[in-house]
Coordinates of C-alpha atoms in Angstrom, one line a residue:
M30 CA 199.7 -13.6 97.4
S31 CA 198.3 -10.1 97.0
M32 CA 195.5 -8.9 98.9
Y33 CA 192.7 -6.0 99.2
L34 CA 191.3 -4.3 102.0
F35 CA 187.7 -3.1 101.9
I36 CA 186.2 -0.9 104.6
H37 CA 182.5 -0.8 105.1
R38 CA 181.2 2.6 106.4
K39 CA 177.7 3.9 105.2
D40 CA 177.4 1.0 103.1
L41 CA 176.4 -1.8 105.9
R42 CA 175.1 -4.6 103.5
T43 CA 176.4 -7.6 101.5
N44 CA 174.8 -7.0 98.2
D45 CA 174.5 -4.4 95.6
L46 CA 177.9 -2.5 96.7
R47 CA 179.4 -1.1 93.5
L48 CA 182.9 -1.8 94.6
F49 CA 182.0 -5.7 95.0
D50 CA 182.0 -5.7 91.2
V51 CA 185.6 -4.5 91.3
L52 CA 186.9 -6.7 94.0
R53 CA 185.5 -9.8 92.1
S54 CA 187.6 -8.7 89.1
A55 CA 190.5 -8.3 91.2
N56 CA 190.6 -12.0 92.2
M57 CA 192.5 -11.7 95.1
Q58 CA 192.0 -12.6 98.8
G59 CA 190.4 -9.9 100.8
L60 CA 190.0 -8.3 104.2
H61 CA 186.6 -6.9 105.1
T62 CA 186.5 -4.3 108.1
V63 CA 184.6 -1.8 109.8
I64 CA 186.6 0.6 111.6
L65 CA 184.9 2.4 114.6
D66 CA 186.3 5.7 114.5
P67 CA 186.8 7.1 118.1
R68 CA 186.0 10.6 116.9
L69 CA 182.7 9.6 115.5
I70 CA 181.4 7.3 118.4
D71 CA 183.3 8.2 121.9
G72 CA 180.9 9.7 124.1
R73 CA 178.0 8.9 121.6
L74 CA 177.3 5.3 122.3
T75 CA 173.9 6.1 124.0
I76 CA 172.6 8.5 121.5
H77 CA 169.7 7.2 119.0
S78 CA 171.9 7.9 115.6
C79 CA 175.0 5.9 117.0
R80 CA 173.0 3.1 118.6
N81 CA 171.3 2.5 115.1
F82 CA 174.7 2.6 113.3
L83 CA 176.0 -0.2 115.7
L84 CA 172.6 -1.9 115.3
Q85 CA 173.3 -2.1 111.6
V86 CA 177.1 -3.2 112.2
I87 CA 176.2 -6.0 114.6
R88 CA 173.5 -7.1 111.7
L89 CA 176.4 -7.0 109.3
V90 CA 178.7 -9.2 111.1
A91 CA 175.6 -11.9 111.4
L92 CA 175.0 -11.5 107.5
Y93 CA 179.1 -12.1 107.1
R94 CA 178.9 -15.1 109.3
Q95 CA 175.7 -16.3 107.6
Q96 CA 177.6 -16.4 104.3
N97 CA 180.7 -18.2 105.8
R98 CA 182.6 -14.9 105.7
K99 CA 184.5 -12.9 108.3
L100 CA 184.1 -9.1 109.0
Y101 CA 186.8 -7.7 111.4
L102 CA 185.5 -4.8 113.7
L103 CA 188.3 -2.5 114.8
Y104 CA 188.7 0.3 116.7
G105 CA 190.8 3.3 116.1
D106 CA 192.0 6.1 113.7
P107 CA 191.3 4.8 110.4
A108 CA 194.4 5.8 108.7
E109 CA 196.7 4.2 111.4
V110 CA 194.5 0.9 110.8
V111 CA 195.4 1.1 107.0
S112 CA 199.0 1.6 107.8
A113 CA 199.1 -1.4 110.3
I114 CA 197.4 -3.7 108.2
A115 CA 199.7 -2.6 105.0
D116 CA 202.8 -3.3 107.4
V117 CA 201.9 -6.9 107.7
H118 CA 199.6 -7.9 104.7
P119 CA 200.8 -7.9 101.3
L120 CA 197.9 -5.4 100.3
R121 CA 197.8 -4.0 96.9
L122 CA 194.3 -2.3 97.2
T123 CA 192.2 -0.7 99.6
A124 CA 188.8 0.1 98.6
V125 CA 186.1 2.5 100.1
H126 CA 182.9 4.1 99.0
A127 CA 183.1 7.8 99.0
D128 CA 181.7 10.1 101.5
Y129 CA 181.3 14.0 101.3
T130 CA 181.3 15.5 104.7
P131 CA 184.2 17.9 105.6
Y132 CA 185.3 15.3 108.2
A133 CA 185.1 12.3 105.8
L134 CA 187.1 14.1 103.1
K135 CA 190.0 15.2 105.7
R136 CA 190.1 11.4 106.8
D137 CA 189.8 9.7 103.5
A138 CA 192.8 12.2 102.3
R139 CA 194.8 10.9 105.5
M140 CA 193.8 7.2 104.9
R141 CA 194.7 7.8 101.1
H142 CA 198.3 8.8 102.1
A143 CA 198.8 6.3 104.4
A144 CA 197.7 3.8 101.6
E145 CA 199.9 5.3 98.9
T146 CA 203.0 5.6 101.3
A147 CA 202.8 1.9 101.7
G148 CA 202.6 1.3 97.9
V149 CA 198.8 0.4 98.0
V150 CA 196.6 1.8 95.3
W151 CA 193.5 3.7 97.0
L152 CA 190.0 3.1 95.2
S153 CA 187.1 5.4 96.3
E154 CA 183.6 5.0 94.2
D155 CA 180.5 6.9 94.6
D156 CA 177.7 4.5 96.1
R157 CA 175.6 6.6 98.1
P158 CA 173.4 8.8 95.4
L159 CA 170.9 7.3 93.1
A160 CA 172.2 8.8 90.1
D161 CA 175.9 9.0 89.1
L162 CA 176.6 12.6 90.0
A163 CA 179.6 13.0 88.0
D164 CA 177.7 11.4 84.8
F165 CA 174.8 13.2 85.6
Q166 CA 176.7 16.7 85.5
A167 CA 177.9 16.1 82.1
F168 CA 174.6 15.1 81.2
T169 CA 173.1 18.4 82.2
E170 CA 175.7 20.0 79.6
R171 CA 175.5 23.3 82.0
D172 CA 178.4 25.6 83.0
G173 CA 177.7 25.0 86.6
P174 CA 175.8 22.5 88.9
Y175 CA 172.3 23.5 89.7
K176 CA 171.4 25.5 93.0
V177 CA 167.4 25.2 92.6
F178 CA 165.8 21.8 93.0
T179 CA 162.8 22.0 90.5
P180 CA 165.2 22.2 87.5
F181 CA 167.3 19.9 89.0
Y182 CA 164.5 17.4 89.2
R183 CA 163.4 17.8 85.9
K184 CA 166.7 16.8 84.7
W185 CA 167.3 14.0 87.2
N186 CA 164.0 12.4 85.9
S187 CA 165.3 12.4 82.4
Y188 CA 168.5 11.2 83.4
M189 CA 167.1 8.1 85.5
R190 CA 164.9 7.1 82.7
Q191 CA 167.8 7.1 80.1
F192 CA 170.9 5.8 82.6
F193 CA 169.7 4.3 85.6
R194 CA 172.4 1.7 86.6
P195 CA 170.5 -1.1 88.3
S196 CA 171.6 -2.9 91.2
T197 CA 174.6 -5.0 90.6
E198 CA 174.0 -9.0 91.2
V199 CA 177.4 -9.5 92.6
S200 CA 177.3 -10.4 96.5
L201 CA 179.5 -11.2 99.1
T202 CA 179.5 -14.8 98.5
D203 CA 180.8 -13.9 94.9
L204 CA 184.0 -12.7 96.1
P205 CA 187.3 -14.9 96.7
E206 CA 187.7 -16.2 100.2
S207 CA 188.4 -13.9 103.3
A208 CA 192.0 -13.7 104.5
E209 CA 192.8 -13.9 108.3
L210 CA 193.9 -10.7 109.9
D211 CA 197.1 -10.5 111.7
R212 CA 196.7 -11.0 115.1
T213 CA 198.7 -7.8 116.1
V214 CA 196.4 -5.9 114.1
T215 CA 193.4 -7.3 115.9
E216 CA 195.2 -6.9 119.0
R217 CA 196.1 -3.1 118.6
F218 CA 192.8 -2.1 117.4
A219 CA 190.5 -4.0 119.9
L220 CA 187.3 -2.6 120.8
P221 CA 187.5 -1.2 124.2
P222 CA 185.0 -2.4 126.9
L223 CA 182.6 0.3 126.6
V224 CA 182.2 -0.3 122.8
I225 CA 181.9 -3.8 123.3
D226 CA 179.1 -3.4 126.0
A227 CA 177.2 -1.3 123.7
L228 CA 177.3 -3.7 120.9
Q229 CA 176.6 -6.7 122.9
S230 CA 173.2 -4.9 124.2
L231 CA 172.2 -4.8 120.6
R232 CA 173.2 -8.3 119.6
E233 CA 169.9 -10.1 120.4
E234 CA 167.6 -7.5 118.4
A235 CA 170.4 -7.1 115.6
E236 CA 170.6 -10.8 114.8
S237 CA 166.6 -11.4 115.1
S238 CA 166.5 -8.9 112.3
L239 CA 168.7 -9.9 109.6
S240 CA 166.0 -9.4 107.0
A241 CA 164.6 -6.3 108.4
P242 CA 165.3 -3.8 105.8
E243 CA 164.3 -5.8 102.9
A244 CA 161.0 -6.9 104.5
Q245 CA 160.5 -3.2 105.5
L246 CA 160.9 -2.1 102.0
E247 CA 158.5 -5.0 100.9
R248 CA 155.9 -3.9 103.3
F249 CA 155.7 -0.5 102.3
V250 CA 155.4 -1.1 98.8
T251 CA 153.0 -4.0 98.6
S252 CA 150.9 -3.0 101.9
G253 CA 149.3 -0.2 100.1
A254 CA 151.4 2.4 101.9
L255 CA 153.1 3.6 98.9
A256 CA 150.0 3.8 96.8
A257 CA 148.7 6.0 99.6
Y258 CA 152.0 7.9 100.2
S259 CA 150.9 11.3 98.4
S260 CA 147.8 11.9 100.1
R261 CA 149.0 10.5 103.6
R262 CA 152.9 11.6 103.6
D263 CA 151.9 14.6 105.8
S264 CA 149.6 12.8 108.2
Y265 CA 152.3 12.4 110.8
A266 CA 149.9 10.8 113.4
D267 CA 149.8 7.9 111.1
I268 CA 153.1 6.0 111.5
D269 CA 152.0 3.7 108.3
S270 CA 152.1 6.8 106.3
T271 CA 155.7 6.6 106.2
S272 CA 158.3 4.1 104.7
G273 CA 160.4 3.4 107.6
L274 CA 163.1 3.3 105.4
S275 CA 165.2 6.1 106.3
R276 CA 167.3 4.4 109.0
F277 CA 168.4 1.5 106.7
L278 CA 169.1 4.0 103.5
N279 CA 171.1 6.4 105.9
T280 CA 173.4 3.4 107.0
G281 CA 173.4 1.6 103.8
A282 CA 171.8 -1.3 104.8
L283 CA 169.7 -0.8 101.9
S284 CA 171.0 0.8 98.7
A285 CA 168.9 3.7 96.9
R286 CA 168.9 1.3 94.1
Q287 CA 167.2 -1.3 95.6
I288 CA 164.6 1.1 96.9
Y289 CA 164.1 2.8 93.4
Q290 CA 163.9 -0.5 91.6
A291 CA 161.2 -1.9 94.1
A292 CA 159.1 1.4 93.9
V293 CA 159.4 2.6 90.4
G294 CA 156.0 2.0 88.3
E295 CA 154.1 1.3 91.3
E296 CA 151.0 3.3 91.7
G297 CA 151.8 6.2 93.7
S298 CA 155.3 6.0 93.3
E299 CA 156.4 9.4 91.9
S300 CA 155.6 11.4 94.8
W301 CA 157.7 9.5 97.0
L302 CA 160.6 8.9 94.4
R303 CA 160.7 12.5 94.7
Q304 CA 161.9 12.1 98.1
L305 CA 165.2 10.3 96.6
A306 CA 165.4 12.9 94.3
W307 CA 165.6 15.4 97.4
R308 CA 168.3 13.3 98.8
D309 CA 170.4 13.2 95.6
F310 CA 170.0 16.9 95.3
Y311 CA 171.5 17.5 98.9
L312 CA 174.5 15.0 98.2
Y313 CA 174.9 16.7 95.0
Q314 CA 175.3 20.3 96.7
A315 CA 177.7 18.3 99.1
V316 CA 179.8 17.4 96.2
Y317 CA 179.4 20.6 94.0
H318 CA 179.4 23.6 96.2
E319 CA 181.9 23.8 99.0
D320 CA 179.8 26.2 100.7
F321 CA 177.3 23.6 101.6
F322 CA 178.8 22.6 104.9
R323 CA 180.0 26.0 105.8
Y324 CA 176.8 28.6 105.1
E325 CA 176.7 30.0 108.4
Q326 CA 180.1 31.6 107.7
L327 CA 178.7 33.4 104.6
Y328 CA 175.9 35.5 106.8
D329 CA 175.9 37.6 109.3
L330 CA 173.8 36.1 111.9
G331 CA 174.5 38.5 114.7
Q332 CA 170.8 39.3 115.2
L333 CA 169.9 35.7 116.1
S334 CA 170.5 34.3 119.6
D335 CA 170.5 31.0 121.7
R336 CA 168.0 32.5 124.1
Y337 CA 165.4 30.1 123.9
F338 CA 167.2 27.1 122.5
E339 CA 167.3 24.9 125.8
V340 CA 163.5 25.7 125.9
W341 CA 163.1 24.2 122.5
A342 CA 164.9 21.2 123.0
S343 CA 163.4 20.4 126.3
A344 CA 159.6 20.8 124.9
R345 CA 158.8 23.6 127.0
T346 CA 157.9 26.4 124.4
G347 CA 154.0 26.1 125.2
I348 CA 153.3 25.5 121.7
P349 CA 151.7 22.0 121.8
I350 CA 152.8 20.6 118.5
I351 CA 156.1 21.9 118.8
D352 CA 156.7 20.1 122.3
A353 CA 155.2 17.0 121.3
A354 CA 157.4 16.6 118.5
M355 CA 160.7 17.3 120.6
T356 CA 159.5 14.9 123.2
Q357 CA 159.0 12.0 120.5
L358 CA 162.3 13.1 119.2
R359 CA 164.1 13.0 122.7
E360 CA 162.4 9.6 123.6
T361 CA 162.5 7.7 120.4
G362 CA 164.9 9.4 117.6
E363 CA 161.8 9.0 115.6
L364 CA 160.3 12.4 114.1
P365 CA 158.1 12.4 110.7
N366 CA 159.6 14.8 108.1
R367 CA 157.0 17.4 108.2
L368 CA 157.5 17.9 112.0
R369 CA 161.3 18.2 111.3
M370 CA 160.4 21.0 108.9
I371 CA 158.1 22.7 111.4
T372 CA 160.2 22.5 114.3
A373 CA 163.4 23.8 112.7
M374 CA 161.4 26.6 111.0
F375 CA 159.8 27.6 114.5
L376 CA 163.5 27.2 116.4
T377 CA 165.2 29.4 113.4
K378 CA 162.2 31.9 112.6
N379 CA 159.9 32.6 115.6
L380 CA 162.5 32.0 118.1
L381 CA 165.3 33.4 116.1
C382 CA 168.0 30.8 117.1
P383 CA 171.3 30.1 114.6
F384 CA 170.3 27.1 112.8
P385 CA 173.6 25.4 113.6
L386 CA 172.2 24.6 117.0
G387 CA 169.3 22.8 116.0
E388 CA 171.1 21.0 113.1
Q389 CA 173.6 19.8 115.9
Y390 CA 170.8 18.8 118.2
F391 CA 169.3 16.8 115.5
R392 CA 172.6 15.1 115.0
T393 CA 172.6 13.6 118.5
H394 CA 169.0 12.6 118.6
L395 CA 167.8 11.5 115.2
A396 CA 168.1 7.6 114.8
D397 CA 168.1 8.1 111.1
Y398 CA 170.6 11.1 111.3
D399 CA 173.0 11.8 108.1
N400 CA 175.0 14.8 108.2
T401 CA 174.2 16.0 104.4
L402 CA 170.5 15.4 104.6
N403 CA 170.3 16.9 108.0
R404 CA 172.1 19.9 106.8
G405 CA 170.0 20.5 103.7
G406 CA 167.0 20.5 105.8
W407 CA 168.2 22.9 108.3
L408 CA 169.3 25.2 105.6
W409 CA 166.0 25.1 103.7
S410 CA 164.0 25.7 107.0
S411 CA 166.3 28.7 108.0
S412 CA 166.1 30.2 104.3
L413 CA 169.6 29.7 103.7
G414 CA 171.4 27.2 101.3
Y415 CA 170.4 26.1 97.8
D416 CA 166.9 26.5 97.2
P417 CA 165.8 27.4 100.7
A418 CA 162.3 28.3 101.6
P419 CA 162.0 32.1 101.0
Y420 CA 163.0 34.2 104.0
F421 CA 159.1 35.5 104.4
R422 CA 157.8 31.9 104.6
V423 CA 157.3 31.0 108.1
M424 CA 155.2 27.9 109.0
N425 CA 152.3 28.6 111.6
P426 CA 152.8 25.4 114.0
V427 CA 149.4 25.7 115.1
T428 CA 148.0 25.9 111.6
Q429 CA 150.0 23.0 110.7
S430 CA 148.8 21.1 113.6
I431 CA 145.2 21.5 112.6
N432 CA 145.6 20.6 108.9
H433 CA 147.6 17.4 109.5
D434 CA 145.9 16.0 112.5
P435 CA 142.6 17.6 113.3
E436 CA 141.8 15.5 116.3
G437 CA 145.3 16.0 117.7
H438 CA 145.9 12.1 118.1
Y439 CA 149.6 12.9 117.9
I440 CA 149.6 15.7 120.3
R441 CA 147.5 13.4 122.8
Q442 CA 150.2 10.7 122.5
W443 CA 153.2 12.6 123.3
L444 CA 151.8 15.4 125.8
P445 CA 148.9 13.2 127.6
E446 CA 148.7 16.0 130.3
L447 CA 146.7 17.7 127.4
S448 CA 144.7 14.9 126.0
H449 CA 141.6 16.1 128.4
L450 CA 141.4 19.1 125.7
S451 CA 138.9 19.3 123.1
S452 CA 140.2 19.1 119.8
R453 CA 139.7 22.8 119.2
D454 CA 141.6 23.8 122.4
L455 CA 144.3 21.2 122.0
H456 CA 146.2 22.7 119.1
A457 CA 146.0 26.4 120.7
P458 CA 149.5 27.9 122.3
R459 CA 149.2 27.3 126.0
P460 CA 149.1 30.3 128.4
E461 CA 152.9 29.9 129.0
A462 CA 153.7 30.0 125.6
I463 CA 157.1 31.8 125.1
V464 CA 156.5 33.7 121.9
D465 CA 153.4 35.0 120.4
L466 CA 153.2 33.5 117.0
K467 CA 152.0 36.6 115.1
A468 CA 154.5 38.9 116.4
S469 CA 157.3 36.7 116.3
R470 CA 156.6 35.8 112.8
A471 CA 156.5 39.5 111.8
R472 CA 159.8 40.0 113.8
A473 CA 161.5 36.9 111.6
I474 CA 160.5 38.2 108.3
E475 CA 161.9 41.6 109.2
V476 CA 165.2 39.8 110.6
Y477 CA 165.6 37.3 107.8
R478 CA 165.1 40.2 105.2
T479 CA 168.2 41.8 106.2
I480 CA 170.1 38.7 106.7
V481 CA 169.7 37.2 103.1
R482 CA 169.4 40.4 101.3

């Protein structure tokens, strides 16, 4: 009897998966897996982003068990796993949701080759963007893709009003019964002890929070936080002003469609939904602009250096809001969006450090890390990429700190050694500050003018 293989990646949920519609229609027994790729997790088991991913994986295993289905966790090269399963099972179809990073494209090309070599159909479908990007691009009637957010956003809004595809009602329990994966495969690609230990350490937390994504979404929409989002979103000292959904959205524990449907039409939703448009904009760039992931190769960054990178990363710049933010990031994996922009622009502009160093640091420390969205943010802050901040825009971190947290609650929380200072003095650069903000701003404008000319 023919079978299909479905591989979870950035879609760690059991409902509203586009390919589940296809798999139900196929009417075949299925094998469902998560393949833990050594290239993505080895040496990273303790960092915030990997632990969040593994937390959602364990939660997904529990959801499968709750619905009387089996999810196999395998460890190994994904292409080799596909080949091995095809060798011992009558596979007819291998299905995945698409990803767009350079590594993902190479990995999926190898997986597709492995499947088709075995006579198995390879099916990849977009599921991450809110808008169907191919259909959206046709809707624009443009010769080329957008490079600037504002016209993209206007067209995106029009497209969403007319052609938004709502969440599918097909869930895991609507699919045919699961098949049993051959023991030779489970033994060959068994999880190593370090991975087992990492998963075990998260099991209690994962299994006690099966409804956490949906509960967090409902809380944000119904508690008044969504209605107040526009006025409070930059108040990074107020944790209730953020949705807290990014770690679920970026791992696919919630779909963008579920979030959009819950919020659209609600009071204050327009400002927050604009953030989903920014997410689609960066995913769109990843699909339609091959330079998106190699922008640093298009410019001469020779005037930049890593001189101050370690000081920035270790929260020793002497600029209180920068050091408070970098402390929070290191200790918790969390960082409000405005502080991501402030710290990124300070590193790339005031400290004249190449953006890939900061991008990589965020990659290893953000709990809600997403390659495409992280890169988009760093390109914007460094005045590169598509619709970047103008080269002459250099956020003053002290001004930002005063404007968005006048009493300095955030700095007092993360730098308690400064909590004795008055609100007036708390925001100011410390005597040991590594750069003068005014002079470094002038130097940044001079340097970036030559880089982006």
